[in-house]
């Protein structure tokens, strides 16, 4: 159970830290952190948790990552369902904590989206469904390639959390304007359940696209990362 609990706490931290920075700090006049700050916040949540719980659960924090690692031969399929459940629990609890904090300000409104992911009129910069789909698939694929490469036994020891955290930061720098960046179905679900309405209606994309991307990333790394025969 320790690894499932660790995954739940880790995903809680990712959603609270990343989405919390977007809801609470990004738009503050004059001193708000903006897109760059939110991107860094997401990267830092993964980096810090990778050091904190990587040796306990592997620090997936993301159903798509768990699926990709399973297909990449790095994760036992018997743990897949419990990991996804644990990640969703952590994400939804974080969404609830964030809602309690945010609603303590009289100016707070769910009309702002509550850091939910969206496309079309709910994309931060009005990007289409196709643009959002391609963006989420490609960036999740690259994320899995980086994760599998950085955690390969041939990679420099101890540096994987830094590479993975910086990769997630870069992903957010690219895609916040497009979809508000998911690449993580748990992250999307954790806030969409509180935002309701359109966020739930569009949630399907942020399950389908990251999972497809994770599958592609695992397949690519199985080709480029395979060891040569002695």
mmCIF file with all atom_site columns, C-alpha atoms in Angstrom:
data_model
loop_
_atom_site.group_PDB
_atom_site.id
_atom_site.type_symbol
_atom_site.label_atom_id
_atom_site.label_alt_id
_atom_site.label_comp_id
_atom_site.label_asym_id
_atom_site.label_entity_id
_atom_site.label_seq_id
_atom_site.pdbx_PDB_ins_code
_atom_site.Cartn_x
_atom_site.Cartn_y
_atom_site.Cartn_z
_atom_site.occupancy
_atom_site.B_iso_or_equiv
_atom_site.pdbx_formal_charge
_atom_site.auth_seq_id
_atom_site.auth_comp_id
_atom_site.auth_asym_id
_atom_site.auth_atom_id
_atom_site.pdbx_PDB_model_num
ATOM 1   C CA . UNK A 1 1   ? 0.000   0.000  0.000   1.00 0.00 ? 1   UNK A CA 1
ATOM 2   C CA . UNK A 1 2   ? 2.897   2.398  0.604   1.00 0.00 ? 2   UNK A CA 1
ATOM 3   C CA . UNK A 1 3   ? 3.533   2.926  -3.088  1.00 0.00 ? 3   UNK A CA 1
ATOM 4   C CA . UNK A 1 4   ? -0.154  3.620  -3.786  1.00 0.00 ? 4   UNK A CA 1
ATOM 5   C CA . UNK A 1 5   ? -0.329  6.130  -0.948  1.00 0.00 ? 5   UNK A CA 1
ATOM 6   C CA . UNK A 1 6   ? 2.869   7.742  -2.230  1.00 0.00 ? 6   UNK A CA 1
ATOM 7   C CA . UNK A 1 7   ? 1.346   8.079  -5.701  1.00 0.00 ? 7   UNK A CA 1
ATOM 8   C CA . UNK A 1 8   ? -1.744  9.681  -4.230  1.00 0.00 ? 8   UNK A CA 1
ATOM 9   C CA . UNK A 1 9   ? 0.244   12.234 -2.240  1.00 0.00 ? 9   UNK A CA 1
ATOM 10  C CA . UNK A 1 10  ? 2.521   12.905 -5.184  1.00 0.00 ? 10  UNK A CA 1
ATOM 11  C CA . UNK A 1 11  ? -0.377  13.576 -7.542  1.00 0.00 ? 11  UNK A CA 1
ATOM 12  C CA . UNK A 1 12  ? -2.012  15.723 -4.861  1.00 0.00 ? 12  UNK A CA 1
ATOM 13  C CA . UNK A 1 13  ? 1.135   17.870 -4.816  1.00 0.00 ? 13  UNK A CA 1
ATOM 14  C CA . UNK A 1 14  ? 1.274   18.110 -8.604  1.00 0.00 ? 14  UNK A CA 1
ATOM 15  C CA . UNK A 1 15  ? -2.317  19.328 -8.886  1.00 0.00 ? 15  UNK A CA 1
ATOM 16  C CA . UNK A 1 16  ? -2.183  21.611 -5.865  1.00 0.00 ? 16  UNK A CA 1
ATOM 17  C CA . UNK A 1 17  ? 1.161   23.101 -6.866  1.00 0.00 ? 17  UNK A CA 1
ATOM 18  C CA . UNK A 1 18  ? 0.583   23.355 -10.602 1.00 0.00 ? 18  UNK A CA 1
ATOM 19  C CA . UNK A 1 19  ? -3.104  24.176 -10.813 1.00 0.00 ? 19  UNK A CA 1
ATOM 20  C CA . UNK A 1 20  ? -2.869  26.167 -7.589  1.00 0.00 ? 20  UNK A CA 1
ATOM 21  C CA . UNK A 1 21  ? -0.265  28.441 -9.139  1.00 0.00 ? 21  UNK A CA 1
ATOM 22  C CA . UNK A 1 22  ? -2.554  28.966 -12.144 1.00 0.00 ? 22  UNK A CA 1
ATOM 23  C CA . UNK A 1 23  ? -5.686  29.676 -10.085 1.00 0.00 ? 23  UNK A CA 1
ATOM 24  C CA . UNK A 1 24  ? -4.176  31.670 -7.241  1.00 0.00 ? 24  UNK A CA 1
ATOM 25  C CA . UNK A 1 25  ? -1.044  33.366 -8.567  1.00 0.00 ? 25  UNK A CA 1
ATOM 26  C CA . UNK A 1 26  ? -0.950  33.592 -12.363 1.00 0.00 ? 26  UNK A CA 1
ATOM 27  C CA . UNK A 1 27  ? -3.299  36.514 -12.883 1.00 0.00 ? 27  UNK A CA 1
ATOM 28  C CA . UNK A 1 28  ? -2.503  38.745 -9.908  1.00 0.00 ? 28  UNK A CA 1
ATOM 29  C CA . UNK A 1 29  ? -2.106  42.308 -11.272 1.00 0.00 ? 29  UNK A CA 1
ATOM 30  C CA . UNK A 1 30  ? 1.501   43.530 -11.541 1.00 0.00 ? 30  UNK A CA 1
ATOM 31  C CA . UNK A 1 31  ? 2.995   40.650 -9.560  1.00 0.00 ? 31  UNK A CA 1
ATOM 32  C CA . UNK A 1 32  ? 1.285   37.598 -11.117 1.00 0.00 ? 32  UNK A CA 1
ATOM 33  C CA . UNK A 1 33  ? 3.544   34.744 -12.231 1.00 0.00 ? 33  UNK A CA 1
ATOM 34  C CA . UNK A 1 34  ? 1.976   34.289 -15.689 1.00 0.00 ? 34  UNK A CA 1
ATOM 35  C CA . UNK A 1 35  ? 2.531   31.366 -18.050 1.00 0.00 ? 35  UNK A CA 1
ATOM 36  C CA . UNK A 1 36  ? 6.225   31.073 -17.178 1.00 0.00 ? 36  UNK A CA 1
ATOM 37  C CA . UNK A 1 37  ? 5.530   30.810 -13.469 1.00 0.00 ? 37  UNK A CA 1
ATOM 38  C CA . UNK A 1 38  ? 2.820   28.187 -13.947 1.00 0.00 ? 38  UNK A CA 1
ATOM 39  C CA . UNK A 1 39  ? 5.109   26.160 -16.208 1.00 0.00 ? 39  UNK A CA 1
ATOM 40  C CA . UNK A 1 40  ? 7.850   26.270 -13.590 1.00 0.00 ? 40  UNK A CA 1
ATOM 41  C CA . UNK A 1 41  ? 5.390   25.316 -10.852 1.00 0.00 ? 41  UNK A CA 1
ATOM 42  C CA . UNK A 1 42  ? 4.333   22.147 -12.666 1.00 0.00 ? 42  UNK A CA 1
ATOM 43  C CA . UNK A 1 43  ? 7.941   21.217 -13.341 1.00 0.00 ? 43  UNK A CA 1
ATOM 44  C CA . UNK A 1 44  ? 8.920   21.835 -9.742  1.00 0.00 ? 44  UNK A CA 1
ATOM 45  C CA . UNK A 1 45  ? 6.127   19.647 -8.382  1.00 0.00 ? 45  UNK A CA 1
ATOM 46  C CA . UNK A 1 46  ? 7.399   16.694 -10.391 1.00 0.00 ? 46  UNK A CA 1
ATOM 47  C CA . UNK A 1 47  ? 11.045  17.406 -9.624  1.00 0.00 ? 47  UNK A CA 1
ATOM 48  C CA . UNK A 1 48  ? 10.475  17.661 -5.870  1.00 0.00 ? 48  UNK A CA 1
ATOM 49  C CA . UNK A 1 49  ? 8.218   14.615 -5.714  1.00 0.00 ? 49  UNK A CA 1
ATOM 50  C CA . UNK A 1 50  ? 10.586  12.540 -7.831  1.00 0.00 ? 50  UNK A CA 1
ATOM 51  C CA . UNK A 1 51  ? 13.245  13.058 -5.171  1.00 0.00 ? 51  UNK A CA 1
ATOM 52  C CA . UNK A 1 52  ? 10.726  12.535 -2.354  1.00 0.00 ? 52  UNK A CA 1
ATOM 53  C CA . UNK A 1 53  ? 8.873   9.419  -3.519  1.00 0.00 ? 53  UNK A CA 1
ATOM 54  C CA . UNK A 1 54  ? 10.676  8.186  -6.627  1.00 0.00 ? 54  UNK A CA 1
ATOM 55  C CA . UNK A 1 55  ? 12.318  5.428  -4.570  1.00 0.00 ? 55  UNK A CA 1
ATOM 56  C CA . UNK A 1 56  ? 8.919   4.408  -3.143  1.00 0.00 ? 56  UNK A CA 1
ATOM 57  C CA . UNK A 1 57  ? 6.516   4.381  -6.080  1.00 0.00 ? 57  UNK A CA 1
ATOM 58  C CA . UNK A 1 58  ? 8.526   5.529  -9.079  1.00 0.00 ? 58  UNK A CA 1
ATOM 59  C CA . UNK A 1 59  ? 6.683   8.880  -8.952  1.00 0.00 ? 59  UNK A CA 1
ATOM 60  C CA . UNK A 1 60  ? 4.395   8.442  -11.974 1.00 0.00 ? 60  UNK A CA 1
ATOM 61  C CA . UNK A 1 61  ? 1.705   10.939 -10.829 1.00 0.00 ? 61  UNK A CA 1
ATOM 62  C CA . UNK A 1 62  ? -0.042  10.417 -14.141 1.00 0.00 ? 62  UNK A CA 1
ATOM 63  C CA . UNK A 1 63  ? -2.163  7.567  -15.599 1.00 0.00 ? 63  UNK A CA 1
ATOM 64  C CA . UNK A 1 64  ? -0.641  8.115  -19.047 1.00 0.00 ? 64  UNK A CA 1
ATOM 65  C CA . UNK A 1 65  ? 2.865   7.783  -17.625 1.00 0.00 ? 65  UNK A CA 1
ATOM 66  C CA . UNK A 1 66  ? 1.912   4.565  -15.808 1.00 0.00 ? 66  UNK A CA 1
ATOM 67  C CA . UNK A 1 67  ? 0.514   3.137  -19.034 1.00 0.00 ? 67  UNK A CA 1
ATOM 68  C CA . UNK A 1 68  ? 3.599   4.204  -20.983 1.00 0.00 ? 68  UNK A CA 1
ATOM 69  C CA . UNK A 1 69  ? 5.981   2.732  -18.427 1.00 0.00 ? 69  UNK A CA 1
ATOM 70  C CA . UNK A 1 70  ? 4.033   -0.529 -18.457 1.00 0.00 ? 70  UNK A CA 1
ATOM 71  C CA . UNK A 1 71  ? 4.298   -0.737 -22.250 1.00 0.00 ? 71  UNK A CA 1
ATOM 72  C CA . UNK A 1 72  ? 7.946   0.232  -22.023 1.00 0.00 ? 72  UNK A CA 1
ATOM 73  C CA . UNK A 1 73  ? 8.627   -2.744 -19.787 1.00 0.00 ? 73  UNK A CA 1
ATOM 74  C CA . UNK A 1 74  ? 9.329   -0.672 -16.668 1.00 0.00 ? 74  UNK A CA 1
ATOM 75  C CA . UNK A 1 75  ? 6.119   -1.251 -14.704 1.00 0.00 ? 75  UNK A CA 1
ATOM 76  C CA . UNK A 1 76  ? 4.149   -4.328 -13.665 1.00 0.00 ? 76  UNK A CA 1
ATOM 77  C CA . UNK A 1 77  ? 0.673   -4.383 -15.220 1.00 0.00 ? 77  UNK A CA 1
ATOM 78  C CA . UNK A 1 78  ? -0.859  -5.733 -11.996 1.00 0.00 ? 78  UNK A CA 1
ATOM 79  C CA . UNK A 1 79  ? -0.183  -2.352 -10.383 1.00 0.00 ? 79  UNK A CA 1
ATOM 80  C CA . UNK A 1 80  ? -1.674  -0.285 -13.204 1.00 0.00 ? 80  UNK A CA 1
ATOM 81  C CA . UNK A 1 81  ? -5.283  -0.033 -11.976 1.00 0.00 ? 81  UNK A CA 1
ATOM 82  C CA . UNK A 1 82  ? -4.347  0.702  -8.324  1.00 0.00 ? 82  UNK A CA 1
ATOM 83  C CA . UNK A 1 83  ? -1.881  3.369  -9.462  1.00 0.00 ? 83  UNK A CA 1
ATOM 84  C CA . UNK A 1 84  ? -4.489  5.098  -11.618 1.00 0.00 ? 84  UNK A CA 1
ATOM 85  C CA . UNK A 1 85  ? -7.032  5.020  -8.795  1.00 0.00 ? 85  UNK A CA 1
ATOM 86  C CA . UNK A 1 86  ? -4.463  6.437  -6.370  1.00 0.00 ? 86  UNK A CA 1
ATOM 87  C CA . UNK A 1 87  ? -3.526  9.193  -8.807  1.00 0.00 ? 87  UNK A CA 1
ATOM 88  C CA . UNK A 1 88  ? -7.159  10.158 -9.352  1.00 0.00 ? 88  UNK A CA 1
ATOM 89  C CA . UNK A 1 89  ? -7.842  10.241 -5.620  1.00 0.00 ? 89  UNK A CA 1
ATOM 90  C CA . UNK A 1 90  ? -4.872  12.533 -5.050  1.00 0.00 ? 90  UNK A CA 1
ATOM 91  C CA . UNK A 1 91  ? -5.874  14.799 -7.930  1.00 0.00 ? 91  UNK A CA 1
ATOM 92  C CA . UNK A 1 92  ? -9.503  15.146 -6.840  1.00 0.00 ? 92  UNK A CA 1
ATOM 93  C CA . UNK A 1 93  ? -8.567  15.814 -3.208  1.00 0.00 ? 93  UNK A CA 1
ATOM 94  C CA . UNK A 1 94  ? -6.126  18.484 -4.401  1.00 0.00 ? 94  UNK A CA 1
ATOM 95  C CA . UNK A 1 95  ? -8.882  20.003 -6.540  1.00 0.00 ? 95  UNK A CA 1
ATOM 96  C CA . UNK A 1 96  ? -11.099 20.135 -3.471  1.00 0.00 ? 96  UNK A CA 1
ATOM 97  C CA . UNK A 1 97  ? -8.425  21.746 -1.298  1.00 0.00 ? 97  UNK A CA 1
ATOM 98  C CA . UNK A 1 98  ? -7.711  24.291 -4.042  1.00 0.00 ? 98  UNK A CA 1
ATOM 99  C CA . UNK A 1 99  ? -11.416 25.075 -4.360  1.00 0.00 ? 99  UNK A CA 1
ATOM 100 C CA . UNK A 1 100 ? -11.701 25.726 -0.609  1.00 0.00 ? 100 UNK A CA 1
ATOM 101 C CA . UNK A 1 101 ? -8.697  28.047 -0.705  1.00 0.00 ? 101 UNK A CA 1
ATOM 102 C CA . UNK A 1 102 ? -9.715  29.889 -3.879  1.00 0.00 ? 102 UNK A CA 1
ATOM 103 C CA . UNK A 1 103 ? -13.321 30.366 -2.810  1.00 0.00 ? 103 UNK A CA 1
ATOM 104 C CA . UNK A 1 104 ? -12.069 32.217 0.266   1.00 0.00 ? 104 UNK A CA 1
ATOM 105 C CA . UNK A 1 105 ? -11.672 35.243 -2.005  1.00 0.00 ? 105 UNK A CA 1
ATOM 106 C CA . UNK A 1 106 ? -14.922 37.042 -2.835  1.00 0.00 ? 106 UNK A CA 1
ATOM 107 C CA . UNK A 1 107 ? -13.677 37.690 -6.376  1.00 0.00 ? 107 UNK A CA 1
ATOM 108 C CA . UNK A 1 108 ? -13.252 33.985 -7.138  1.00 0.00 ? 108 UNK A CA 1
ATOM 109 C CA . UNK A 1 109 ? -15.456 32.472 -9.837  1.00 0.00 ? 109 UNK A CA 1
ATOM 110 C CA . UNK A 1 110 ? -15.456 29.140 -11.637 1.00 0.00 ? 110 UNK A CA 1
ATOM 111 C CA . UNK A 1 111 ? -16.150 31.098 -14.820 1.00 0.00 ? 111 UNK A CA 1
ATOM 112 C CA . UNK A 1 112 ? -12.385 31.426 -15.131 1.00 0.00 ? 112 UNK A CA 1
ATOM 113 C CA . UNK A 1 113 ? -12.155 27.676 -15.725 1.00 0.00 ? 113 UNK A CA 1
ATOM 114 C CA . UNK A 1 114 ? -10.408 26.689 -12.493 1.00 0.00 ? 114 UNK A CA 1
ATOM 115 C CA . UNK A 1 115 ? -7.242  25.743 -14.450 1.00 0.00 ? 115 UNK A CA 1
ATOM 116 C CA . UNK A 1 116 ? -9.221  23.201 -16.494 1.00 0.00 ? 116 UNK A CA 1
ATOM 117 C CA . UNK A 1 117 ? -8.042  22.019 -19.887 1.00 0.00 ? 117 UNK A CA 1
ATOM 118 C CA . UNK A 1 118 ? -10.026 22.909 -22.968 1.00 0.00 ? 118 UNK A CA 1
ATOM 119 C CA . UNK A 1 119 ? -10.138 23.441 -26.709 1.00 0.00 ? 119 UNK A CA 1
ATOM 120 C CA . UNK A 1 120 ? -12.048 25.708 -29.063 1.00 0.00 ? 120 UNK A CA 1
ATOM 121 C CA . UNK A 1 121 ? -13.625 28.558 -27.141 1.00 0.00 ? 121 UNK A CA 1
ATOM 122 C CA . UNK A 1 122 ? -12.208 27.096 -23.927 1.00 0.00 ? 122 UNK A CA 1
ATOM 123 C CA . UNK A 1 123 ? -8.624  27.031 -25.164 1.00 0.00 ? 123 UNK A CA 1
ATOM 124 C CA . UNK A 1 124 ? -6.666  29.913 -23.594 1.00 0.00 ? 124 UNK A CA 1
ATOM 125 C CA . UNK A 1 125 ? -5.871  31.257 -27.067 1.00 0.00 ? 125 UNK A CA 1
ATOM 126 C CA . UNK A 1 126 ? -8.738  29.734 -29.050 1.00 0.00 ? 126 UNK A CA 1
ATOM 127 C CA . UNK A 1 127 ? -6.998  26.691 -30.546 1.00 0.00 ? 127 UNK A CA 1
ATOM 128 C CA . UNK A 1 128 ? -9.128  24.040 -32.266 1.00 0.00 ? 128 UNK A CA 1
ATOM 129 C CA . UNK A 1 129 ? -9.918  20.483 -31.193 1.00 0.00 ? 129 UNK A CA 1
ATOM 130 C CA . UNK A 1 130 ? -7.452  19.143 -33.780 1.00 0.00 ? 130 UNK A CA 1
ATOM 131 C CA . UNK A 1 131 ? -4.699  21.470 -32.589 1.00 0.00 ? 131 UNK A CA 1
ATOM 132 C CA . UNK A 1 132 ? -5.316  20.448 -28.993 1.00 0.00 ? 132 UNK A CA 1
ATOM 133 C CA . UNK A 1 133 ? -5.352  16.751 -29.863 1.00 0.00 ? 133 UNK A CA 1
ATOM 134 C CA . UNK A 1 134 ? -2.093  16.888 -31.825 1.00 0.00 ? 134 UNK A CA 1
ATOM 135 C CA . UNK A 1 135 ? -0.424  19.013 -29.151 1.00 0.00 ? 135 UNK A CA 1
ATOM 136 C CA . UNK A 1 136 ? -1.381  16.682 -26.315 1.00 0.00 ? 136 UNK A CA 1
ATOM 137 C CA . UNK A 1 137 ? -0.414  13.521 -28.224 1.00 0.00 ? 137 UNK A CA 1
ATOM 138 C CA . UNK A 1 138 ? 2.976   14.795 -29.364 1.00 0.00 ? 138 UNK A CA 1
ATOM 139 C CA . UNK A 1 139 ? 3.972   16.385 -26.064 1.00 0.00 ? 139 UNK A CA 1
ATOM 140 C CA . UNK A 1 140 ? 2.951   13.343 -24.028 1.00 0.00 ? 140 UNK A CA 1
ATOM 141 C CA . UNK A 1 141 ? 4.928   11.165 -26.430 1.00 0.00 ? 141 UNK A CA 1
ATOM 142 C CA . UNK A 1 142 ? 8.019   13.319 -25.903 1.00 0.00 ? 142 UNK A CA 1
ATOM 143 C CA . UNK A 1 143 ? 7.448   13.298 -22.140 1.00 0.00 ? 143 UNK A CA 1
ATOM 144 C CA . UNK A 1 144 ? 7.475   9.487  -22.106 1.00 0.00 ? 144 UNK A CA 1
ATOM 145 C CA . UNK A 1 145 ? 10.618  9.359  -24.218 1.00 0.00 ? 145 UNK A CA 1
ATOM 146 C CA . UNK A 1 146 ? 12.366  11.677 -21.764 1.00 0.00 ? 146 UNK A CA 1
ATOM 147 C CA . UNK A 1 147 ? 11.114  9.698  -18.748 1.00 0.00 ? 147 UNK A CA 1
ATOM 148 C CA . UNK A 1 148 ? 12.183  6.355  -20.197 1.00 0.00 ? 148 UNK A CA 1
ATOM 149 C CA . UNK A 1 149 ? 15.531  7.741  -21.314 1.00 0.00 ? 149 UNK A CA 1
ATOM 150 C CA . UNK A 1 150 ? 16.315  9.589  -18.099 1.00 0.00 ? 150 UNK A CA 1
ATOM 151 C CA . UNK A 1 151 ? 15.486  6.542  -15.960 1.00 0.00 ? 151 UNK A CA 1
ATOM 152 C CA . UNK A 1 152 ? 17.357  4.080  -18.173 1.00 0.00 ? 152 UNK A CA 1
ATOM 153 C CA . UNK A 1 153 ? 20.072  2.260  -16.252 1.00 0.00 ? 153 UNK A CA 1
ATOM 154 C CA . UNK A 1 154 ? 22.582  3.625  -18.783 1.00 0.00 ? 154 UNK A CA 1
ATOM 155 C CA . UNK A 1 155 ? 21.639  7.244  -18.074 1.00 0.00 ? 155 UNK A CA 1
ATOM 156 C CA . UNK A 1 156 ? 23.581  9.407  -15.566 1.00 0.00 ? 156 UNK A CA 1
ATOM 157 C CA . UNK A 1 157 ? 22.571  8.252  -12.093 1.00 0.00 ? 157 UNK A CA 1
ATOM 158 C CA . UNK A 1 158 ? 20.501  10.520 -9.889  1.00 0.00 ? 158 UNK A CA 1
ATOM 159 C CA . UNK A 1 159 ? 19.669  13.165 -12.483 1.00 0.00 ? 159 UNK A CA 1
ATOM 160 C CA . UNK A 1 160 ? 16.360  11.802 -13.786 1.00 0.00 ? 160 UNK A CA 1
ATOM 161 C CA . UNK A 1 161 ? 14.157  14.051 -11.592 1.00 0.00 ? 161 UNK A CA 1
ATOM 162 C CA . UNK A 1 162 ? 15.846  17.154 -12.975 1.00 0.00 ? 162 UNK A CA 1
ATOM 163 C CA . UNK A 1 163 ? 15.449  16.089 -16.602 1.00 0.00 ? 163 UNK A CA 1
ATOM 164 C CA . UNK A 1 164 ? 11.819  15.056 -16.102 1.00 0.00 ? 164 UNK A CA 1
ATOM 165 C CA . UNK A 1 165 ? 10.903  18.200 -14.166 1.00 0.00 ? 165 UNK A CA 1
ATOM 166 C CA . UNK A 1 166 ? 12.498  20.463 -16.775 1.00 0.00 ? 166 UNK A CA 1
ATOM 167 C CA . UNK A 1 167 ? 10.781  18.519 -19.551 1.00 0.00 ? 167 UNK A CA 1
ATOM 168 C CA . UNK A 1 168 ? 7.385   19.105 -17.959 1.00 0.00 ? 168 UNK A CA 1
ATOM 169 C CA . UNK A 1 169 ? 8.227   22.802 -17.614 1.00 0.00 ? 169 UNK A CA 1
ATOM 170 C CA . UNK A 1 170 ? 9.080   22.976 -21.318 1.00 0.00 ? 170 UNK A CA 1
ATOM 171 C CA . UNK A 1 171 ? 5.875   21.141 -22.213 1.00 0.00 ? 171 UNK A CA 1
ATOM 172 C CA . UNK A 1 172 ? 3.854   23.741 -20.330 1.00 0.00 ? 172 UNK A CA 1
ATOM 173 C CA . UNK A 1 173 ? 5.729   26.607 -21.960 1.00 0.00 ? 173 UNK A CA 1
ATOM 174 C CA . UNK A 1 174 ? 4.697   25.196 -25.335 1.00 0.00 ? 174 UNK A CA 1
ATOM 175 C CA . UNK A 1 175 ? 1.117   24.210 -24.659 1.00 0.00 ? 175 UNK A CA 1
ATOM 176 C CA . UNK A 1 176 ? -0.474  26.389 -21.985 1.00 0.00 ? 176 UNK A CA 1
ATOM 177 C CA . UNK A 1 177 ? -1.784  28.699 -24.741 1.00 0.00 ? 177 UNK A CA 1
ATOM 178 C CA . UNK A 1 178 ? -3.203  25.726 -26.648 1.00 0.00 ? 178 UNK A CA 1
ATOM 179 C CA . UNK A 1 179 ? -5.003  23.547 -24.077 1.00 0.00 ? 179 UNK A CA 1
ATOM 180 C CA . UNK A 1 180 ? -3.834  24.917 -20.721 1.00 0.00 ? 180 UNK A CA 1
ATOM 181 C CA . UNK A 1 181 ? -1.626  21.794 -20.791 1.00 0.00 ? 181 UNK A CA 1
ATOM 182 C CA . UNK A 1 182 ? -2.772  18.416 -19.629 1.00 0.00 ? 182 UNK A CA 1
ATOM 183 C CA . UNK A 1 183 ? -0.497  15.523 -20.695 1.00 0.00 ? 183 UNK A CA 1
ATOM 184 C CA . UNK A 1 184 ? -1.987  14.012 -17.543 1.00 0.00 ? 184 UNK A CA 1
ATOM 185 C CA . UNK A 1 185 ? -5.559  12.685 -17.256 1.00 0.00 ? 185 UNK A CA 1
ATOM 186 C CA . UNK A 1 186 ? -5.496  12.838 -13.448 1.00 0.00 ? 186 UNK A CA 1
ATOM 187 C CA . UNK A 1 187 ? -4.484  16.508 -13.434 1.00 0.00 ? 187 UNK A CA 1
ATOM 188 C CA . UNK A 1 188 ? -7.313  17.279 -15.878 1.00 0.00 ? 188 UNK A CA 1
ATOM 189 C CA . UNK A 1 189 ? -9.901  15.304 -13.910 1.00 0.00 ? 189 UNK A CA 1
ATOM 190 C CA . UNK A 1 190 ? -8.951  16.759 -10.531 1.00 0.00 ? 190 UNK A CA 1
ATOM 191 C CA . UNK A 1 191 ? -10.018 20.285 -11.475 1.00 0.00 ? 191 UNK A CA 1
ATOM 192 C CA . UNK A 1 192 ? -12.652 19.534 -14.155 1.00 0.00 ? 192 UNK A CA 1
ATOM 193 C CA . UNK A 1 193 ? -14.911 17.871 -11.588 1.00 0.00 ? 193 UNK A CA 1
ATOM 194 C CA . UNK A 1 194 ? -15.085 21.167 -9.702  1.00 0.00 ? 194 UNK A CA 1
ATOM 195 C CA . UNK A 1 195 ? -15.295 23.413 -12.765 1.00 0.00 ? 195 UNK A CA 1
ATOM 196 C CA . UNK A 1 196 ? -18.142 21.288 -14.165 1.00 0.00 ? 196 UNK A CA 1
ATOM 197 C CA . UNK A 1 197 ? -20.069 22.102 -17.347 1.00 0.00 ? 197 UNK A CA 1
ATOM 198 C CA . UNK A 1 198 ? -17.777 22.438 -20.385 1.00 0.00 ? 198 UNK A CA 1
ATOM 199 C CA . UNK A 1 199 ? -14.695 21.177 -18.502 1.00 0.00 ? 199 UNK A CA 1
ATOM 200 C CA . UNK A 1 200 ? -16.327 17.786 -17.968 1.00 0.00 ? 200 UNK A CA 1
ATOM 201 C CA . UNK A 1 201 ? -17.701 17.687 -21.516 1.00 0.00 ? 201 UNK A CA 1
ATOM 202 C CA . UNK A 1 202 ? -14.224 18.248 -22.946 1.00 0.00 ? 202 UNK A CA 1
ATOM 203 C CA . UNK A 1 203 ? -12.431 15.998 -20.443 1.00 0.00 ? 203 UNK A CA 1
ATOM 204 C CA . UNK A 1 204 ? -12.479 13.020 -22.831 1.00 0.00 ? 204 UNK A CA 1
ATOM 205 C CA . UNK A 1 205 ? -9.769  14.626 -24.973 1.00 0.00 ? 205 UNK A CA 1
ATOM 206 C CA . UNK A 1 206 ? -7.423  14.895 -22.015 1.00 0.00 ? 206 UNK A CA 1
ATOM 207 C CA . UNK A 1 207 ? -7.706  11.177 -21.376 1.00 0.00 ? 207 UNK A CA 1
ATOM 208 C CA . UNK A 1 208 ? -7.585  9.975  -24.966 1.00 0.00 ? 208 UNK A CA 1
ATOM 209 C CA . UNK A 1 209 ? -4.772  12.161 -26.323 1.00 0.00 ? 209 UNK A CA 1
ATOM 210 C CA . UNK A 1 210 ? -2.271  11.700 -23.446 1.00 0.00 ? 210 UNK A CA 1
ATOM 211 C CA . UNK A 1 211 ? -2.801  7.937  -23.431 1.00 0.00 ? 211 UNK A CA 1
ATOM 212 C CA . UNK A 1 212 ? -2.225  7.737  -27.192 1.00 0.00 ? 212 UNK A CA 1
ATOM 213 C CA . UNK A 1 213 ? 0.883   9.887  -26.758 1.00 0.00 ? 213 UNK A CA 1
ATOM 214 C CA . UNK A 1 214 ? 2.151   7.676  -23.939 1.00 0.00 ? 214 UNK A CA 1
ATOM 215 C CA . UNK A 1 215 ? 1.688   4.547  -26.043 1.00 0.00 ? 215 UNK A CA 1
ATOM 216 C CA . UNK A 1 216 ? 3.587   6.139  -28.939 1.00 0.00 ? 216 UNK A CA 1
ATOM 217 C CA . UNK A 1 217 ? 6.373   7.304  -26.619 1.00 0.00 ? 217 UNK A CA 1
ATOM 218 C CA . UNK A 1 218 ? 6.788   3.815  -25.167 1.00 0.00 ? 218 UNK A CA 1
ATOM 219 C CA . UNK A 1 219 ? 6.901   2.283  -28.635 1.00 0.00 ? 219 UNK A CA 1
ATOM 220 C CA . UNK A 1 220 ? 9.443   4.821  -29.880 1.00 0.00 ? 220 UNK A CA 1
ATOM 221 C CA . UNK A 1 221 ? 11.723  4.251  -26.904 1.00 0.00 ? 221 UNK A CA 1
ATOM 222 C CA . UNK A 1 222 ? 11.521  0.503  -27.290 1.00 0.00 ? 222 UNK A CA 1
ATOM 223 C CA . UNK A 1 223 ? 13.043  1.029  -30.731 1.00 0.00 ? 223 UNK A CA 1
ATOM 224 C CA . UNK A 1 224 ? 15.632  3.742  -30.075 1.00 0.00 ? 224 UNK A CA 1
ATOM 225 C CA . UNK A 1 225 ? 16.495  2.668  -26.520 1.00 0.00 ? 225 UNK A CA 1
ATOM 226 C CA . UNK A 1 226 ? 16.903  -1.053 -27.033 1.00 0.00 ? 226 UNK A CA 1
ATOM 227 C CA . UNK A 1 227 ? 20.251  -2.466 -25.971 1.00 0.00 ? 227 UNK A CA 1
ATOM 228 C CA . UNK A 1 228 ? 22.571  -3.879 -28.588 1.00 0.00 ? 228 UNK A CA 1
ATOM 229 C CA . UNK A 1 229 ? 23.291  -7.563 -28.430 1.00 0.00 ? 229 UNK A CA 1
ATOM 230 C CA . UNK A 1 230 ? 26.704  -8.338 -26.935 1.00 0.00 ? 230 UNK A CA 1
#
